[in-house]
Coordinates of C-alpha atoms and ligand atoms in Angstrom, one line a residue:
M1 CA -27.8 -15.7 -1.2
R2 CA -29.4 -13.3 1.0
P3 CA -31.4 -10.4 -0.7
F4 CA -29.9 -7.2 -1.2
T5 CA -30.5 -3.8 -2.8
W6 CA -28.3 -2.7 -5.8
L7 CA -27.2 0.9 -6.0
A8 CA -25.5 2.2 -9.0
P9 CA -23.9 5.7 -8.4
D10 CA -22.3 7.6 -11.2
T11 CA -19.6 9.2 -9.2
T12 CA -17.1 8.2 -6.3
A13 CA -18.5 11.0 -4.2
E14 CA -21.9 9.6 -4.6
A15 CA -20.5 6.0 -3.8
V16 CA -18.8 7.1 -0.6
A17 CA -22.1 8.9 0.5
L18 CA -24.2 5.6 -0.4
L19 CA -21.8 3.5 1.6
R20 CA -22.2 5.9 4.5
E21 CA -26.0 6.0 4.4
H22 CA -26.4 2.3 4.4
A23 CA -23.8 1.3 6.9
P24 CA -22.9 -1.0 8.3
G25 CA -24.5 -3.4 5.7
A26 CA -23.3 -1.7 2.4
R27 CA -20.5 -3.1 0.4
V28 CA -18.6 -2.0 -2.7
I29 CA -18.9 -4.4 -5.7
A30 CA -16.4 -4.1 -8.6
G31 CA -16.3 -7.2 -10.8
G32 CA -17.8 -9.5 -8.1
Q33 CA -15.5 -12.3 -8.5
S34 CA -14.6 -12.8 -5.0
L35 CA -17.7 -11.1 -3.4
L36 CA -20.4 -12.9 -5.2
L37 CA -18.7 -16.1 -4.2
A38 CA -18.8 -15.1 -0.6
M39 CA -22.4 -14.1 -0.9
K40 CA -23.4 -17.5 -2.2
D41 CA -21.7 -19.4 0.6
R42 CA -23.0 -16.8 3.0
T43 CA -19.8 -15.7 4.6
A44 CA -20.8 -12.3 3.3
G45 CA -24.4 -11.1 3.4
P46 CA -24.5 -7.0 2.4
S47 CA -28.0 -5.4 2.6
H48 CA -26.8 -3.0 -0.2
L49 CA -24.3 -3.5 -3.0
V50 CA -22.7 -0.1 -4.1
S51 CA -21.5 -1.0 -7.9
L52 CA -18.4 0.7 -9.2
G53 CA -19.4 -0.3 -12.8
G54 CA -20.9 3.0 -13.7
I55 CA -18.2 5.4 -12.3
A56 CA -16.2 6.3 -15.5
D57 CA -13.2 7.8 -13.6
L58 CA -12.7 4.5 -11.9
A59 CA -11.7 2.6 -15.0
G60 CA -8.8 3.0 -17.3
L61 CA -5.3 3.9 -17.1
T62 CA -3.6 7.6 -17.4
S63 CA -0.2 9.0 -16.9
A64 CA 0.6 11.6 -14.1
E65 CA 2.7 14.6 -15.0
D66 CA 5.7 13.0 -13.0
G67 CA 5.3 9.9 -15.2
S68 CA 3.5 7.8 -12.8
L69 CA 1.0 5.3 -14.1
V70 CA -2.3 5.7 -12.5
V71 CA -4.6 2.8 -12.8
G72 CA -8.3 3.2 -12.0
A73 CA -9.3 0.7 -9.1
A74 CA -12.1 -0.6 -11.4
T75 CA -10.0 -1.5 -14.2
T76 CA -10.3 -5.1 -15.3
Y77 CA -7.5 -7.6 -15.7
A78 CA -8.7 -7.9 -19.4
V79 CA -8.0 -4.3 -20.1
L80 CA -4.6 -4.3 -18.4
A81 CA -3.4 -7.4 -20.1
R82 CA -4.3 -5.8 -23.6
T83 CA -2.9 -2.2 -23.0
A84 CA 0.6 -1.5 -24.3
L85 CA 2.7 0.0 -21.8
P86 CA 6.3 1.2 -21.9
G87 CA 9.5 0.1 -19.9
W88 CA 8.9 -2.0 -16.6
H89 CA 5.2 -0.9 -16.5
E90 CA 4.5 -3.8 -19.0
V91 CA 5.1 -6.2 -16.4
L92 CA 1.7 -5.1 -14.9
A93 CA 0.0 -6.3 -18.2
D94 CA 1.8 -9.4 -18.0
V95 CA 0.9 -10.2 -14.4
A96 CA -2.9 -9.3 -15.4
G97 CA -2.8 -11.6 -18.5
D98 CA -1.5 -14.7 -16.6
L99 CA -3.9 -15.3 -13.7
A100 CA -7.1 -17.1 -13.1
D101 CA -9.0 -17.8 -16.3
R102 CA -10.8 -15.7 -19.1
P103 CA -14.0 -15.1 -17.3
V104 CA -12.3 -13.8 -14.0
R105 CA -10.1 -11.6 -15.9
N106 CA -13.0 -10.1 -17.7
R107 CA -14.7 -9.2 -14.7
G108 CA -12.2 -8.9 -11.9
T109 CA -10.5 -5.7 -11.3
I110 CA -7.2 -4.6 -9.7
G111 CA -8.8 -2.7 -6.9
G112 CA -10.9 -5.7 -6.1
A113 CA -7.8 -7.9 -6.0
L114 CA -6.3 -5.2 -3.6
C115 CA -9.3 -5.0 -1.4
T116 CA -9.7 -8.7 -1.1
A117 CA -6.1 -8.9 0.1
D118 CA -5.8 -12.8 -0.3
P119 CA -2.0 -13.5 0.3
R120 CA -2.2 -15.7 -2.8
Y121 CA -3.4 -12.9 -5.2
D122 CA -0.9 -11.7 -7.7
L123 CA -1.6 -7.7 -7.9
P124 CA -1.2 -7.0 -4.4
A125 CA 2.1 -8.7 -4.0
F126 CA 3.1 -6.9 -7.5
A127 CA 2.0 -3.6 -6.3
V128 CA 4.0 -3.9 -2.8
G129 CA 6.9 -5.2 -5.0
V130 CA 7.2 -2.2 -7.3
G131 CA 6.4 0.4 -4.5
A132 CA 3.0 1.6 -5.6
T133 CA 1.0 4.0 -3.9
L134 CA -2.9 3.7 -3.3
R135 CA -5.6 6.5 -3.6
V136 CA -8.4 6.2 -1.3
S137 CA -11.6 8.4 -1.3
R138 CA -13.8 9.1 1.8
A139 CA -16.1 11.6 3.0
G140 CA -13.7 13.8 4.6
G141 CA -11.2 14.1 1.6
D142 CA -8.6 11.9 -0.4
R143 CA -5.8 10.0 0.9
T144 CA -2.7 8.2 -0.4
L145 CA -0.8 5.3 1.2
P146 CA 1.9 3.1 0.2
A147 CA 0.7 -0.3 -0.9
E148 CA 2.6 -2.1 1.9
E149 CA 0.6 -0.3 4.5
F150 CA -2.6 -0.9 2.5
V151 CA -2.5 -4.7 2.6
R152 CA -2.2 -5.5 6.3
G153 CA -2.8 -9.3 6.4
A154 CA -5.0 -12.0 5.2
G155 CA -8.3 -10.4 4.0
E156 CA -7.4 -7.4 6.1
T157 CA -6.7 -3.6 4.4
A158 CA -6.2 -0.3 6.0
L159 CA -9.6 0.8 4.1
G160 CA -12.1 2.2 6.4
P161 CA -15.9 1.2 6.2
D162 CA -17.0 4.1 4.1
E163 CA -13.7 4.4 2.0
I164 CA -13.2 3.6 -1.6
L165 CA -10.0 2.6 -3.2
T166 CA -9.9 4.6 -6.4
A167 CA -6.2 4.1 -8.1
V168 CA -3.2 2.2 -7.9
V169 CA -0.4 4.3 -8.8
L170 CA 2.9 2.8 -10.2
P171 CA 6.1 4.9 -9.7
P172 CA 7.5 6.6 -12.8
L173 CA 9.9 4.5 -15.0
P174 CA 13.1 5.7 -14.0
T175 CA 12.4 4.0 -10.5
W176 CA 13.5 0.8 -11.8
D177 CA 15.4 -0.4 -14.8
V178 CA 13.9 -3.8 -14.5
V179 CA 11.1 -5.4 -12.8
V180 CA 10.7 -9.3 -12.8
F181 CA 7.6 -11.3 -11.3
E182 CA 7.7 -14.9 -11.0
K183 CA 5.4 -17.3 -9.3
F184 CA 4.8 -21.0 -8.7
R185 CA 0.9 -22.6 -8.9
H186 CA 0.1 -26.0 -9.5
R187 CA -2.3 -25.5 -12.5
V188 CA -2.4 -22.7 -14.6
F189 CA -5.7 -21.3 -13.2
D190 CA -4.7 -21.8 -9.5
A191 CA -3.7 -19.0 -7.2
A192 CA 0.0 -18.8 -6.6
I193 CA 1.5 -20.7 -3.7
V194 CA 4.4 -18.3 -3.7
S195 CA 4.9 -15.2 -6.0
V196 CA 8.2 -13.0 -6.1
T197 CA 8.8 -9.6 -7.4
C198 CA 12.3 -8.5 -8.0
A199 CA 12.8 -4.5 -8.9
L200 CA 16.3 -3.3 -9.7
R201 CA 17.7 0.1 -10.5
Q202 CA 21.5 0.2 -11.4
G203 CA 23.9 2.8 -10.0
A204 CA 24.9 4.8 -13.1
G205 CA 24.0 8.2 -12.5
S206 CA 21.7 7.6 -9.4
P207 CA 22.2 5.3 -6.4
A208 CA 21.5 1.6 -7.0
A209 CA 18.3 0.4 -5.3
A210 CA 16.5 -2.9 -5.2
R211 CA 13.4 -4.5 -3.7
V212 CA 12.5 -8.1 -3.4
T213 CA 9.1 -8.8 -2.3
I214 CA 7.6 -12.3 -1.5
G215 CA 3.7 -12.8 -1.6
G216 CA 1.9 -15.9 -0.9
A217 CA 4.0 -17.2 2.0
T218 CA 2.7 -14.9 4.7
G219 CA -0.7 -13.1 5.5
A220 CA 0.6 -10.1 3.6
P221 CA 3.3 -9.6 0.8
V222 CA 6.4 -8.9 2.6
T223 CA 9.8 -7.4 1.4
A224 CA 13.4 -9.1 2.2
P225 CA 15.5 -5.9 2.5
G226 CA 18.9 -8.4 3.2
A227 CA 18.0 -10.0 -0.3
A228 CA 17.4 -6.5 -1.7
R229 CA 20.7 -5.3 -0.6
L230 CA 22.6 -8.5 -2.2
L231 CA 20.7 -7.7 -5.3
A232 CA 21.4 -3.8 -5.5
G233 CA 25.2 -5.0 -5.0
A234 CA 25.5 -7.6 -7.5
P235 CA 27.2 -7.3 -10.9
S236 CA 24.5 -6.8 -13.5
G237 CA 24.1 -6.9 -17.6
E238 CA 27.1 -8.2 -19.4
K239 CA 29.3 -8.3 -16.2
A240 CA 26.8 -10.8 -14.6
G241 CA 27.0 -13.2 -17.5
N242 CA 26.7 -16.9 -16.5
G243 CA 27.7 -15.9 -12.9
A244 CA 24.3 -14.3 -12.4
T245 CA 22.7 -17.8 -11.7
S246 CA 25.2 -18.4 -8.4
V247 CA 24.6 -14.8 -7.4
G248 CA 20.9 -15.4 -7.8
D249 CA 21.1 -18.5 -5.7
G250 CA 22.6 -16.3 -2.7
I251 CA 20.0 -13.8 -3.0
G252 CA 17.3 -16.7 -2.9
D253 CA 18.8 -18.2 0.0
A254 CA 18.7 -14.8 1.9
A255 CA 15.3 -14.2 1.0
A256 CA 13.9 -17.5 2.2
E257 CA 15.7 -17.0 5.4
E258 CA 14.3 -13.6 6.0
V259 CA 10.9 -14.6 5.3
L260 CA 10.5 -18.0 6.9
P261 CA 13.5 -18.3 9.1
G262 CA 14.9 -22.0 9.4
G263 CA 12.4 -23.1 7.0
G264 CA 9.2 -22.4 9.2
P265 CA 7.2 -24.6 11.6
D266 CA 5.6 -27.1 9.2
E267 CA 5.7 -29.0 5.9
T268 CA 3.8 -26.2 4.1
S269 CA 6.2 -23.6 5.2
R270 CA 9.3 -25.6 4.2
Y271 CA 7.8 -26.3 0.9
Q272 CA 7.2 -22.4 0.7
Y273 CA 10.8 -21.9 1.8
E274 CA 12.2 -24.0 -1.2
L275 CA 9.9 -22.1 -3.4
I276 CA 11.2 -18.8 -2.3
R277 CA 14.6 -19.9 -2.7
T278 CA 14.1 -21.1 -6.3
L279 CA 11.8 -18.2 -7.4
V280 CA 14.1 -15.4 -6.0
S281 CA 17.2 -17.0 -7.4
R282 CA 15.5 -17.1 -10.8
A283 CA 14.0 -13.7 -10.8
A284 CA 17.2 -11.9 -9.4
A285 CA 19.4 -13.8 -12.1
R286 CA 16.8 -12.7 -14.7
A287 CA 16.8 -9.1 -13.3
L288 CA 20.7 -8.9 -13.4
T289 CA 20.9 -10.3 -16.9
D290 CA 18.1 -8.0 -18.3
P291 CA 19.6 -5.4 -21.1
G292 CA 17.5 -2.8 -19.1
S293 CA 19.8 -3.4 -15.9
A294 CA 23.0 -2.8 -17.9
Ligands
LIG301 C1 -11.7 -19.0 -10.0 C2 -10.9 -17.8 -9.6 C3 -9.6 -18.0 -9.9 C4 -8.9 -17.2 -9.4 N1 -7.3 -16.9 -9.5 C5 -6.6 -15.8 -9.3 C6 -5.2 -15.9 -9.5 O1 -4.6 -17.0 -10.0 N2 -4.6 -15.1 -8.8 C7 -5.0 -13.6 -8.4 O2 -4.4 -12.6 -8.2 N3 -6.2 -13.6 -8.3 C8 -7.1 -14.8 -8.5 N4 -8.5 -14.9 -8.3 C9 -9.1 -13.7 -7.6 C10 -9.5 -12.5 -8.5 O3 -8.1 -11.8 -8.7 C11 -10.4 -11.7 -7.5 O4 -11.5 -12.3 -7.4 C12 -10.7 -10.4 -8.3 O5 -9.6 -9.6 -8.5 C13 -11.6 -9.4 -7.2 O6 -11.8 -8.3 -8.0 P1 -13.4 -7.9 -8.1 O7 -13.3 -6.6 -9.1 O8 -14.0 -9.0 -8.8 O9 -13.7 -7.6 -6.7 P2 -15.2 -7.8 -6.0 O10 -15.5 -9.5 -5.8 O11 -16.3 -7.0 -6.6 O12 -14.7 -7.3 -4.6 C14 -13.9 -8.0 -3.9 C15 -13.8 -7.2 -2.3 O13 -13.2 -5.9 -2.6 C16 -14.1 -4.7 -2.4 N5 -13.8 -4.0 -3.1 C17 -13.7 -4.2 -4.6 N6 -13.3 -2.9 -5.3 C18 -13.0 -2.0 -4.4 C19 -12.8 -0.7 -4.3 N7 -12.5 0.0 -5.4 N8 -12.7 -0.1 -3.2 C20 -13.1 -0.8 -2.0 N9 -13.4 -1.6 -2.0 C21 -13.5 -2.6 -3.0 C22 -15.4 -5.5 -2.3 O14 -16.3 -4.7 -1.2 C23 -15.0 -6.8 -1.6 O15 -15.1 -6.9 -0.4 C24 -9.5 -16.0 -8.7 C25 -10.7 -15.8 -8.5 C26 -11.6 -16.9 -9.1 C27 -13.1 -16.7 -8.9

């Protein structure tokens, strides 16, 4: 590991100023679970590390006036996993509690996962899957952008060199009746080969809406609008009954074709194609039979 200077600001504004002052060598560090590995193998060699650990505003969860859930970017997986959340927001805790291993969950943060933008990571896929928005701070003022615009590709985000991700904002509970997250990995501590998020709002009183998002198979999480249309139009709750599985199969087939048309160019992508079919089918059937979607 190359030598570096550790900087510990108390506020986001101070952190942004330090990034600017020590550009281009300064990097933000949150839990260090990705960055320290990169520094150890020398694929990253920052001159200055700007720690988010002392910025109280960046850790923890709050509710906005409109019912959105505001998750500070430096909130660890462990804190998310042990926080009781209402309705479908609870899925965030489930996702955070079922990845990597305990040491990584104790240190790793939701913001770090989004900024690393590894296609296999769960939180970027989940954030895109539920239509989260991200808050970013910079010297000229703050900005917000949808998660799907933030994650641009493998290891690539919309973040500028002197910008800090400050929060991940989940939309209010009425946005969806039910959210289902499914993933496939070989071992329990492995990153996902494919993950799927199905979000569904039924039509009573408001238009039906659905979102089907696939992570892991492409550089950035990708939505499958054709599969989502099928999901939004499918019978739900008790009406779906045993038929939910065959309806789910059709939605799974549609999603796989949208993401990797024809099964893709090689064996890996054909494997992922089958995983998308299976996981979307299962997630859609679960969404359609969840009591919340009745
Ligand atoms: C053994 C192991 C297994 C893992 N398995 C999984 C898994 O199964 N699923 C999964 O989803 N993930 C997995 N991970 C990845 C883990 O989720 C990430 O390493 C972690 O979330 C990164 O967060 P961090 O806070 O440690 O980020 P850091 O390592 O501190 O930072 C990562 C990058 O993000 C930047 N950054 C961090 N926070 C901000 C911010 N707020 N604003 C701007 N830039 C920022 C840093 O500059 C750096 O470039 C695994 C990691 C390990 C080591």
